[in-house]
Short mmCIF file of C-alpha atoms and ligand atoms in Angstrom, two decimals:
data_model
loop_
_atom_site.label_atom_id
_atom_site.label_comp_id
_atom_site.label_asym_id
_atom_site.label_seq_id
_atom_site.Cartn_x
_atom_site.Cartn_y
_atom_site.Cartn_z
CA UNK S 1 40.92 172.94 126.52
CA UNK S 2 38.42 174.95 124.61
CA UNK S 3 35.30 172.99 122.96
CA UNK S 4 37.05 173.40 119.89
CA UNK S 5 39.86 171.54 120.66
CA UNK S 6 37.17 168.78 122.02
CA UNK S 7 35.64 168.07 118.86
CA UNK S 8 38.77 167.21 117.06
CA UNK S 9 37.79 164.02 117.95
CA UNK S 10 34.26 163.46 117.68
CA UNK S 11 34.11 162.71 113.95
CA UNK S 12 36.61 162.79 111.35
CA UNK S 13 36.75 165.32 108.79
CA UNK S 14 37.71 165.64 105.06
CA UNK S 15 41.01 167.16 105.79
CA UNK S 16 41.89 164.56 108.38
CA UNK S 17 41.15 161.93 105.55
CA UNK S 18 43.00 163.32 102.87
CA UNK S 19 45.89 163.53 105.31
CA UNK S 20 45.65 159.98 106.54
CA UNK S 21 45.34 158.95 103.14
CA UNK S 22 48.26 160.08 101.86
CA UNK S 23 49.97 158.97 105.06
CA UNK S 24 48.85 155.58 104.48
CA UNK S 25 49.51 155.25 100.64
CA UNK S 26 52.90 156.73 101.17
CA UNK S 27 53.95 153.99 104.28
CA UNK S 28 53.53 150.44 102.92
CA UNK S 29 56.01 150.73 99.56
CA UNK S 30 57.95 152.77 102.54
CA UNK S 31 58.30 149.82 104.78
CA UNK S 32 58.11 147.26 102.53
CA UNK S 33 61.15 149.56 100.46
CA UNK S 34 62.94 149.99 103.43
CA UNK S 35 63.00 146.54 105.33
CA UNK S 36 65.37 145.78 102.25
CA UNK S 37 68.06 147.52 104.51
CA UNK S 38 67.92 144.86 106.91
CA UNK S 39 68.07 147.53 109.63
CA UNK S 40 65.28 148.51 111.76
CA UNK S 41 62.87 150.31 111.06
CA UNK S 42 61.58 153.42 113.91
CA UNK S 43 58.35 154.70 113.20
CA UNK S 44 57.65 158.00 115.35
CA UNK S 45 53.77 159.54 115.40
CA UNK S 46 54.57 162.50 117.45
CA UNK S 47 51.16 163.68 117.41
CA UNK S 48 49.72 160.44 117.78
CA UNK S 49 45.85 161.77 119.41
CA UNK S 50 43.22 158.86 120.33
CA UNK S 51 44.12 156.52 117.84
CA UNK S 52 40.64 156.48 116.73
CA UNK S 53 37.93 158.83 115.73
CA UNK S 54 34.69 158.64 118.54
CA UNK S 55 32.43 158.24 114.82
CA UNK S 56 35.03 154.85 114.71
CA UNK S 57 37.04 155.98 112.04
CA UNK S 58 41.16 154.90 112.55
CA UNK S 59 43.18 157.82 113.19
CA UNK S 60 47.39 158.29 112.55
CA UNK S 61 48.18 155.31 115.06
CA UNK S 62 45.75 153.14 113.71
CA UNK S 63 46.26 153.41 110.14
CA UNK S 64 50.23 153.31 110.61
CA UNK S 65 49.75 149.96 112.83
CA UNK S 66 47.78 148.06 110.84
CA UNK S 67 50.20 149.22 107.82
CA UNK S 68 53.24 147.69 109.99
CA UNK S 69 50.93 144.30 110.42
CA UNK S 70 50.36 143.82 106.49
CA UNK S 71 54.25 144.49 106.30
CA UNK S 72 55.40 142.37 108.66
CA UNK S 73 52.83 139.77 107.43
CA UNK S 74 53.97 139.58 103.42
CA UNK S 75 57.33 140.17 103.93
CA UNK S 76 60.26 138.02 102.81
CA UNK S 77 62.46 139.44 105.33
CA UNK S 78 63.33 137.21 108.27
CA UNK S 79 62.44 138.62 112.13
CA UNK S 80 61.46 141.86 110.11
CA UNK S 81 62.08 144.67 113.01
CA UNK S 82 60.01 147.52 113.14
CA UNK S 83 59.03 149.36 116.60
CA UNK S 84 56.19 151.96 116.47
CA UNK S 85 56.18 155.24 118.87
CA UNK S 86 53.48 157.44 119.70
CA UNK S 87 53.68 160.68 121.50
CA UNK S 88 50.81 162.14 123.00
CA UNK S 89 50.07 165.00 125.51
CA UNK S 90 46.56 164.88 125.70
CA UNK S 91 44.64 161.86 124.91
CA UNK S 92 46.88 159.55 126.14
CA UNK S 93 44.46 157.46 128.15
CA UNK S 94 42.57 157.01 125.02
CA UNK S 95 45.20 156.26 122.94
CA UNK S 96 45.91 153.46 124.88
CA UNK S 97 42.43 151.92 124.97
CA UNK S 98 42.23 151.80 121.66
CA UNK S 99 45.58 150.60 120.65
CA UNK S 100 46.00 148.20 123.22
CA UNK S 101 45.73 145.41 120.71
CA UNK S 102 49.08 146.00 119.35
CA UNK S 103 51.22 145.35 122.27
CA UNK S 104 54.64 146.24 121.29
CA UNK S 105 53.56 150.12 120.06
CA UNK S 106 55.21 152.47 122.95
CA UNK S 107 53.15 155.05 123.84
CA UNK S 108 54.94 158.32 125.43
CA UNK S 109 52.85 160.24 127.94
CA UNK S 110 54.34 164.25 127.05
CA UNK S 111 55.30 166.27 124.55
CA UNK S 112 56.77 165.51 121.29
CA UNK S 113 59.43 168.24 122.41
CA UNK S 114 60.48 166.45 125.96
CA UNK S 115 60.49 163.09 124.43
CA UNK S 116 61.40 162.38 120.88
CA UNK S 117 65.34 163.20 122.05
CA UNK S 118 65.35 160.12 124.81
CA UNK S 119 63.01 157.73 121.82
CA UNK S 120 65.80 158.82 119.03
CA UNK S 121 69.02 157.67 121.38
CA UNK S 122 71.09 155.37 120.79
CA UNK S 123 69.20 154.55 117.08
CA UNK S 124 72.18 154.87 115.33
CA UNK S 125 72.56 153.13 111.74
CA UNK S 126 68.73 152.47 111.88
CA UNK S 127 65.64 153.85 109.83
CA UNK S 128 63.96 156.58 111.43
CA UNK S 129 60.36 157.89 109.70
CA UNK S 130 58.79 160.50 111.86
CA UNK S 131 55.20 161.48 111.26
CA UNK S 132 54.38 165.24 112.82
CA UNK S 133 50.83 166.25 112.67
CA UNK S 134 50.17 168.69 115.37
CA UNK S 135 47.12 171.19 115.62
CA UNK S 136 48.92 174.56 115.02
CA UNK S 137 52.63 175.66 114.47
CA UNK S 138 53.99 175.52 118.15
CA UNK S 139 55.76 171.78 118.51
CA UNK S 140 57.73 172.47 115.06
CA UNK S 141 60.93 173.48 116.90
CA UNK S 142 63.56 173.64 114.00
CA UNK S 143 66.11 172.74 116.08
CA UNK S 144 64.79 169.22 116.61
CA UNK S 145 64.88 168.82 112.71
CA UNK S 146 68.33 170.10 112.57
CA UNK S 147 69.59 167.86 115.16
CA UNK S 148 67.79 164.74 113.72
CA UNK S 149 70.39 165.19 110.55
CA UNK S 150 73.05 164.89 112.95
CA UNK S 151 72.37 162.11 114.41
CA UNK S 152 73.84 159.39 111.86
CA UNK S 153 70.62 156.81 111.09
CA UNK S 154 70.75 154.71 108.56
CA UNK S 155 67.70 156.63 106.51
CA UNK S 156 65.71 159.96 108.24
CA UNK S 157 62.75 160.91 106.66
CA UNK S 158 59.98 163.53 108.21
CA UNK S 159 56.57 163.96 107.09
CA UNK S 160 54.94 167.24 108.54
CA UNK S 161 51.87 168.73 108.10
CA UNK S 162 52.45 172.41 108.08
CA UNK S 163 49.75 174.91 108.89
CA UNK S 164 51.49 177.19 107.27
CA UNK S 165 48.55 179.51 107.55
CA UNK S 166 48.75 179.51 110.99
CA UNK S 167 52.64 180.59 110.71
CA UNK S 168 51.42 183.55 108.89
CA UNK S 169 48.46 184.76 111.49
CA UNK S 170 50.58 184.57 113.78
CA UNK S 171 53.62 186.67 112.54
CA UNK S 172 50.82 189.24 111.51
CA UNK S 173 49.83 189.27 115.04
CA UNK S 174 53.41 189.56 116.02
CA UNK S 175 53.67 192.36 113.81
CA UNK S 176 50.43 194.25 114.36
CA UNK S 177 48.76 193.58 111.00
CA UNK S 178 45.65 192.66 110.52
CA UNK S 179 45.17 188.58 109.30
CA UNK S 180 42.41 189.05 106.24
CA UNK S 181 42.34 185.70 105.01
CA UNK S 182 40.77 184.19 108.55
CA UNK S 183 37.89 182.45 106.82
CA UNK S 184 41.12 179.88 106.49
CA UNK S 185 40.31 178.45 109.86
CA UNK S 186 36.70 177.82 109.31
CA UNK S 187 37.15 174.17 108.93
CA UNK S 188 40.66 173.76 109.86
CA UNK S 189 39.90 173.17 113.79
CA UNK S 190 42.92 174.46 115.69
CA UNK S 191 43.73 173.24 119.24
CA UNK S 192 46.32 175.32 120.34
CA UNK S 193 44.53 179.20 121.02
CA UNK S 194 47.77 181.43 120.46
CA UNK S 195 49.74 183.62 123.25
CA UNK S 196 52.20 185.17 121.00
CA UNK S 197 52.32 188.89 120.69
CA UNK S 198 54.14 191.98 119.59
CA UNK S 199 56.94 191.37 122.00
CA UNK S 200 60.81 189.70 121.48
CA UNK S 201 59.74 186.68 123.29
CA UNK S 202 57.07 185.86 120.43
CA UNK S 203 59.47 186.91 118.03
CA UNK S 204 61.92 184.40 119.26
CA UNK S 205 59.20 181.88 119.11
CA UNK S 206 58.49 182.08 115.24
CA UNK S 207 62.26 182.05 114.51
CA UNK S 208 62.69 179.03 116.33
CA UNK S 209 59.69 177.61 114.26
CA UNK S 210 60.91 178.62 110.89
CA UNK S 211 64.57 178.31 111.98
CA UNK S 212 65.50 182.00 110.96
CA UNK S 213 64.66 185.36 110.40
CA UNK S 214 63.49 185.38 106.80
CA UNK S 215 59.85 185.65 107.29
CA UNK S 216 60.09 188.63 108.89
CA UNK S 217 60.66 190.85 105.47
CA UNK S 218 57.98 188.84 104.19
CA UNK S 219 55.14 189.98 106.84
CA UNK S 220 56.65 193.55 106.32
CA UNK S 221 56.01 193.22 102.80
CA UNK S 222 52.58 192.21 103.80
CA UNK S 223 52.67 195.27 105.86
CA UNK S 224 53.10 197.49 103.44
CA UNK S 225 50.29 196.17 101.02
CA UNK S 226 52.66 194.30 98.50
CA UNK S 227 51.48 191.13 99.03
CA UNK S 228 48.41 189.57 100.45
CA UNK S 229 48.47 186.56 102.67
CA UNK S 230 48.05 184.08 100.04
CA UNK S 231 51.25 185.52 98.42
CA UNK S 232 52.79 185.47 102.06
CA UNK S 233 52.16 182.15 102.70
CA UNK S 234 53.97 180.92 99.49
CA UNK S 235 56.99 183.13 99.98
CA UNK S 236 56.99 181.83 103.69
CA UNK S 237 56.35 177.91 102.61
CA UNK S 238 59.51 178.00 99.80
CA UNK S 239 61.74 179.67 102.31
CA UNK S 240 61.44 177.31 104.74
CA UNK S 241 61.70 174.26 101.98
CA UNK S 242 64.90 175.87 101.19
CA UNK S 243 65.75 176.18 104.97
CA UNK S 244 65.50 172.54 105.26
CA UNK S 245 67.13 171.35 102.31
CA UNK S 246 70.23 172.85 104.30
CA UNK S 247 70.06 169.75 106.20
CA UNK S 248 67.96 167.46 104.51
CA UNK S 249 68.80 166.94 100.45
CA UNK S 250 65.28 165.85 99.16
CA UNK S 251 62.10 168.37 100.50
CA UNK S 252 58.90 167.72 98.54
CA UNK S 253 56.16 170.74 99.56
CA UNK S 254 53.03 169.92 99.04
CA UNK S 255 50.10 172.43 98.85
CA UNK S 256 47.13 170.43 100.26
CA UNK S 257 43.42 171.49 99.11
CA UNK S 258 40.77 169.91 100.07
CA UNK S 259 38.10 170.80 96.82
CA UNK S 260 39.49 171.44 93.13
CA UNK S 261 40.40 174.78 92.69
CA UNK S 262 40.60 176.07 96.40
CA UNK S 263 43.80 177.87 97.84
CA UNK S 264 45.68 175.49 100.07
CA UNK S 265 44.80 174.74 103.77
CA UNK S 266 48.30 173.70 104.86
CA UNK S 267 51.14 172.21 103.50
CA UNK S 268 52.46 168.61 103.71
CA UNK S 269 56.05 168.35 103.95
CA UNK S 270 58.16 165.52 103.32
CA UNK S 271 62.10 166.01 103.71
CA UNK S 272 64.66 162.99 103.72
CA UNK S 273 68.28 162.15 102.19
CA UNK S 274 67.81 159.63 100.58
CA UNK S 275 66.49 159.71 96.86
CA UNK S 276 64.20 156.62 96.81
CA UNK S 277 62.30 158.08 99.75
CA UNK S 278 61.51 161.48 97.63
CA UNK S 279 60.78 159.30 94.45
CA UNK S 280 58.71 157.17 96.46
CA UNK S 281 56.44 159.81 98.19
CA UNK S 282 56.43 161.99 95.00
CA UNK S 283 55.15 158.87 92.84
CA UNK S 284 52.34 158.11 95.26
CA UNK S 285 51.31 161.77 95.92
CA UNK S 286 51.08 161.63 92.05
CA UNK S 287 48.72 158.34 91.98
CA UNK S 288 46.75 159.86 95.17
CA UNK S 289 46.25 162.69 93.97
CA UNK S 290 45.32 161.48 90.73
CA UNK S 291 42.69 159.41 92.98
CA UNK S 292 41.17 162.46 94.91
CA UNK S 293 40.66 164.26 91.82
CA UNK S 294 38.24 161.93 90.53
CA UNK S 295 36.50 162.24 93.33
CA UNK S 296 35.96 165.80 93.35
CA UNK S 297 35.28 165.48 89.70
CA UNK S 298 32.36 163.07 90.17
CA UNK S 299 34.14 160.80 87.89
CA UNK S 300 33.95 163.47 85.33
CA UNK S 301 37.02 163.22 82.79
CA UNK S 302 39.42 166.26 82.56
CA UNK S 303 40.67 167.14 79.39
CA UNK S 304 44.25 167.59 80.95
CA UNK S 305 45.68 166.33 84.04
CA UNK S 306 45.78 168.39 87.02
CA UNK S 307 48.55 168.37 89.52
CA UNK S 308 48.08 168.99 93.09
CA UNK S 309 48.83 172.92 92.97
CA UNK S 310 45.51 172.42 90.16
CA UNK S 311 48.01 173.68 87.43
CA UNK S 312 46.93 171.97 84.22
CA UNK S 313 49.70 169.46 83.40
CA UNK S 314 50.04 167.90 80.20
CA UNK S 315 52.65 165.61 78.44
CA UNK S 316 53.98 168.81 76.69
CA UNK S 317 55.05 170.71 80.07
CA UNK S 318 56.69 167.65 81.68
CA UNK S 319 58.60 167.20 78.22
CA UNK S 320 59.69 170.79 78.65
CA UNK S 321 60.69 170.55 82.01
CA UNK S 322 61.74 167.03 81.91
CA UNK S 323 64.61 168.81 78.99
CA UNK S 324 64.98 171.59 81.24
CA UNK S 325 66.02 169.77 83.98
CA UNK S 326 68.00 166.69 82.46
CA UNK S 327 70.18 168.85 80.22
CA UNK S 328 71.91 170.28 82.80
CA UNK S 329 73.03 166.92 84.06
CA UNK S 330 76.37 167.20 81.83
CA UNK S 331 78.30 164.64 84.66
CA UNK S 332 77.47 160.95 85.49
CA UNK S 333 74.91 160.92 88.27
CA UNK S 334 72.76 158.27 89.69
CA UNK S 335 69.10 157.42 88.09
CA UNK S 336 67.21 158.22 91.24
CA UNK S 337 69.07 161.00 92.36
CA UNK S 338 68.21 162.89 89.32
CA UNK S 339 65.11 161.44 89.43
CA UNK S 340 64.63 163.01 93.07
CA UNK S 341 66.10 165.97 91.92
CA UNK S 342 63.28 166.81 89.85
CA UNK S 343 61.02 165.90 91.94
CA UNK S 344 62.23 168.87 94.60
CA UNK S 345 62.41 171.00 91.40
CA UNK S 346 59.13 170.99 90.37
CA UNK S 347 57.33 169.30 92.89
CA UNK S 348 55.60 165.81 92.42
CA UNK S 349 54.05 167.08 89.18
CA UNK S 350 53.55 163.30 87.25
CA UNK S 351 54.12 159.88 87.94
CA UNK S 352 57.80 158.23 87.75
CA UNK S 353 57.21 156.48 84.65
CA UNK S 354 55.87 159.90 82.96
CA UNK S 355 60.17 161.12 83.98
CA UNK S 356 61.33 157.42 82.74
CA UNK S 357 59.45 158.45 79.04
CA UNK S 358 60.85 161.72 78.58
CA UNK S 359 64.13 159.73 79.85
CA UNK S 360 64.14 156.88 77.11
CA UNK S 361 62.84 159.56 74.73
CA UNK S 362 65.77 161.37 75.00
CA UNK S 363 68.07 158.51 74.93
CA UNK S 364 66.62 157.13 71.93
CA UNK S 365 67.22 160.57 70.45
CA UNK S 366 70.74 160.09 71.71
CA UNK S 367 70.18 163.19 74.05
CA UNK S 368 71.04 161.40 76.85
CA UNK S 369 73.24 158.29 77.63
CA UNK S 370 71.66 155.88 80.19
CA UNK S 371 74.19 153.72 81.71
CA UNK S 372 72.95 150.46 82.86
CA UNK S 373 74.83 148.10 84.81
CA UNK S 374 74.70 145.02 83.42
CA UNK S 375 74.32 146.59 80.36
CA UNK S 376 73.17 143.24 79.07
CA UNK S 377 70.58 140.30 79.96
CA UNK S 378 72.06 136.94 80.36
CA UNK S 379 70.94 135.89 76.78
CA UNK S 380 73.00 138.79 75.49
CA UNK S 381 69.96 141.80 74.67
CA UNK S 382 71.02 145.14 75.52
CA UNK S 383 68.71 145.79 78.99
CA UNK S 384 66.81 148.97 79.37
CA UNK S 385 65.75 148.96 83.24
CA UNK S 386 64.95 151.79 84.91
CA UNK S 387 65.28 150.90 87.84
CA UNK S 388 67.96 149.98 90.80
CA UNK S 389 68.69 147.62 93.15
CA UNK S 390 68.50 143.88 93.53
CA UNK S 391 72.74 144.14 91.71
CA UNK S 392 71.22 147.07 89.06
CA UNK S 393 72.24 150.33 88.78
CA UNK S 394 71.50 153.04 86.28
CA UNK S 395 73.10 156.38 85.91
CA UNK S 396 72.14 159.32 83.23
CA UNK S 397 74.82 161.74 81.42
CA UNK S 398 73.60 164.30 78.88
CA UNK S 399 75.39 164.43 75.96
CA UNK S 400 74.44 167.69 73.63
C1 LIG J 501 45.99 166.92 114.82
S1 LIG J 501 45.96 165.94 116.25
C2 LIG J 501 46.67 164.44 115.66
C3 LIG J 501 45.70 163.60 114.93
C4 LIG J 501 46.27 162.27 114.51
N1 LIG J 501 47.38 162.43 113.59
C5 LIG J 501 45.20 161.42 113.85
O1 LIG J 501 45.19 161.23 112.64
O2 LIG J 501 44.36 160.90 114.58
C6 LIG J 501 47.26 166.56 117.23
C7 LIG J 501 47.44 165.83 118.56
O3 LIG J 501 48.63 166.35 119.17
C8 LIG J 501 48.42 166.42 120.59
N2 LIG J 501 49.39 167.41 121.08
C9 LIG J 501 49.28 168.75 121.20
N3 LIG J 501 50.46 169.30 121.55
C10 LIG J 501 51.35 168.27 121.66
C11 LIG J 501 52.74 168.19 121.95
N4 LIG J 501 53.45 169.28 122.21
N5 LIG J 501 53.32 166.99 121.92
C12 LIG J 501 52.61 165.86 121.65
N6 LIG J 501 51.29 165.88 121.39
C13 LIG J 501 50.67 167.06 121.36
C14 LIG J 501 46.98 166.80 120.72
O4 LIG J 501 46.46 166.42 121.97
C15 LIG J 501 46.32 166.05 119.58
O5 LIG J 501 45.84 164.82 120.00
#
């Protein structure tokens, strides 16, 4: 282990925060959403680490179980069932120390690889969320993801964090070129010093990662002085989105910076297929990010809102978009699936109730017809909900 890899540890860093962070904000509406099924709910860390930071600071485990406490705690839901996993190959004997006040989380001694199978089996019909937060690129075997579709839970949802980065230095490696943008790493602290080479064996290796070929024209481009590896990683990021969405219907990816105006560090990717699960992390990556910004802004007010690729967002484009989008929804379709839909689209751009404006907007225009079932309130007023569930349901046409 190289004295890198030791410090992980020692005290937590911005990037671990704003990761956690989002983490956190995204899993309490998730459990709390999601207990609604009445089927259990299987949370997977498959990178757990320690469990805490040595400066005291909770890490993944932490966070997640004291999330699944609160939840269990408020809930309305009778013998609420949720088990917690954690996977850890290193720091395992730590891990346990500190989470030994939670004595139902599991703990597997191993790799994510050699274990998640044997944790997954038999959880047919149930809820499965797996969190995947490794140090480099090497655990991300895409055929794990693909077989998780297949395996017939009740609701699958992955949230990855991508060092997308480290994809790219390593296919440059792979293919002789020289990395340029290595300043990258300065602060992202990697664990995992690479082996791969020029040969087929390495080769193999990335196409297992990114679960096909398609980077490869992408580094040759690179190659050839095209592109630069900015431009590389962005090619790289939306091919694999798209590779996903092959198995998964709702993939969010989410550039993550860690001061205003920087190029990304990694990515954050969140695939599931079910809609409320994309509308739900989109929304709070939305209201997170909206938080973060303020605190890289000193509190300072920005003119126009920001969204988390720093593209200047205002009412205008999300009306523009938000037309775009909706008028091509000429047949019936569910509220949140469209609603998900332009969330992969455009990425989570605004908050939910900025799409439910443009929405009524439009149907007040008669645009758009917004089918609400009951269509009226018990003391006869026409309803205008926007949201389903609890015997509601909304669905969207266009009209002209
Ligand atoms: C980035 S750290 C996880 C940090 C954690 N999410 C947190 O917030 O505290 C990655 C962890 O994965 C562990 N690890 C490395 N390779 C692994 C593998 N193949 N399977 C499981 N764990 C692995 C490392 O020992 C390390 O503790």
């Amino acid at each position: 282990m190289s004295k890198k890899n030791n410090d992980f540890f020692v005290q937590k860093k911005d990037w671990s925060e704003v990761k956690d962070k989002l983490l956190a904000c995204y899993l309490k509406p998730y459990i709390t959403k999601i207990l609604c099924t009445n089927k259990p709910i299987i949370y997977v860390d498959c990178f757990a680490g320690q469990g805490m930071f040595d400066d005291g600071k909770a890490g993944s485990p932490i966070i997640a179980l004291d999330i699944i406490e609160q939840c269990k705690n408020i809930t309305t839901i009778s013998n609420p069932n949720i088990y917690a996993y954690f996977i850890e190959l290193n720091h395992f004997q730590r891990l346990k120390e500190n989470i030994a006040r939670y004595p139902y989380a599991n703990i597997s001694i191993g790799k994510y690889e050699n274990n998640i199978r044997d944790i997954l089996l038999n959880k047919q019909g149930c809820n499965v969320f797996l969190y995947l937060d490794p140090y480099g690129i090497k655990g991300l075997k895409w055929s794990l993801f693909d077989s998780f579709a297949q395996m017939n839970f009740n609701t699958i949802e992955l949230l990855i964090n991508m060092n997308s980065f480290g994809f790219i230095r390593e296919a440059c490696r792979v293919f002789d070129i020289k990395f340029k943008e290595e300043f990258i790493f300065e602060d992202l602290i990697e664990y995992e010093t690479t082996t791969l080479d020029n040969s087929t064996k390495s080769i193999d290796e990335l196409n297992e990662i990114a679960g096909g070929i398609y980077w490869q024209p992408i580094i040759q481009e690179m190659k050839s002085g095209f592109i630069n590896g900015y431009k590389a990683e962005e090619r790289f990021m939306e091919e694999y989105c798209k590779n996903m969405s092959r198995q998964y219907k709702y993939v969010l990816n989410m550039p993550i910076r860690i001061k205003q105006g920087q190029h990304p560090k990694y990515r954050l990717v969140h695939v599931t297929n079910h809609p409320e699960g994309c509308i739900l992390m989109a929304n709070n990556i939305c209201k997170r990010w909206e938080a973060m910004r303020e605190i890289q802004n000193g509190g300072q007010m920005l003119l126009f809102d920001e969204d988390y690729e720093n593209n200047t967002i205002d009412d205008q484009i999300i009306n523009k978009f938000a037309y775009e989008y909706f008028s091509g929804t000429s047949n019936v379709k569910k509220l949140s699936e469209a609603q998900a839909g332009f969330y992969v689209k455009y990425g989570p751009i605004c908050s939910l109730n900025k799409i439910n404006d443009a929405l009524k907007r439009f149907e007040k225009n008669h645009q758009i017809e917004i089918l609400r079932n009951p269509s009226y309130t018990k003391t006869g007023k026409v309803t205008t909900f926007m949201t389903e569930g609890k015997g509601r349901t909304v669905s969207i046409r266009w009209l002209k």
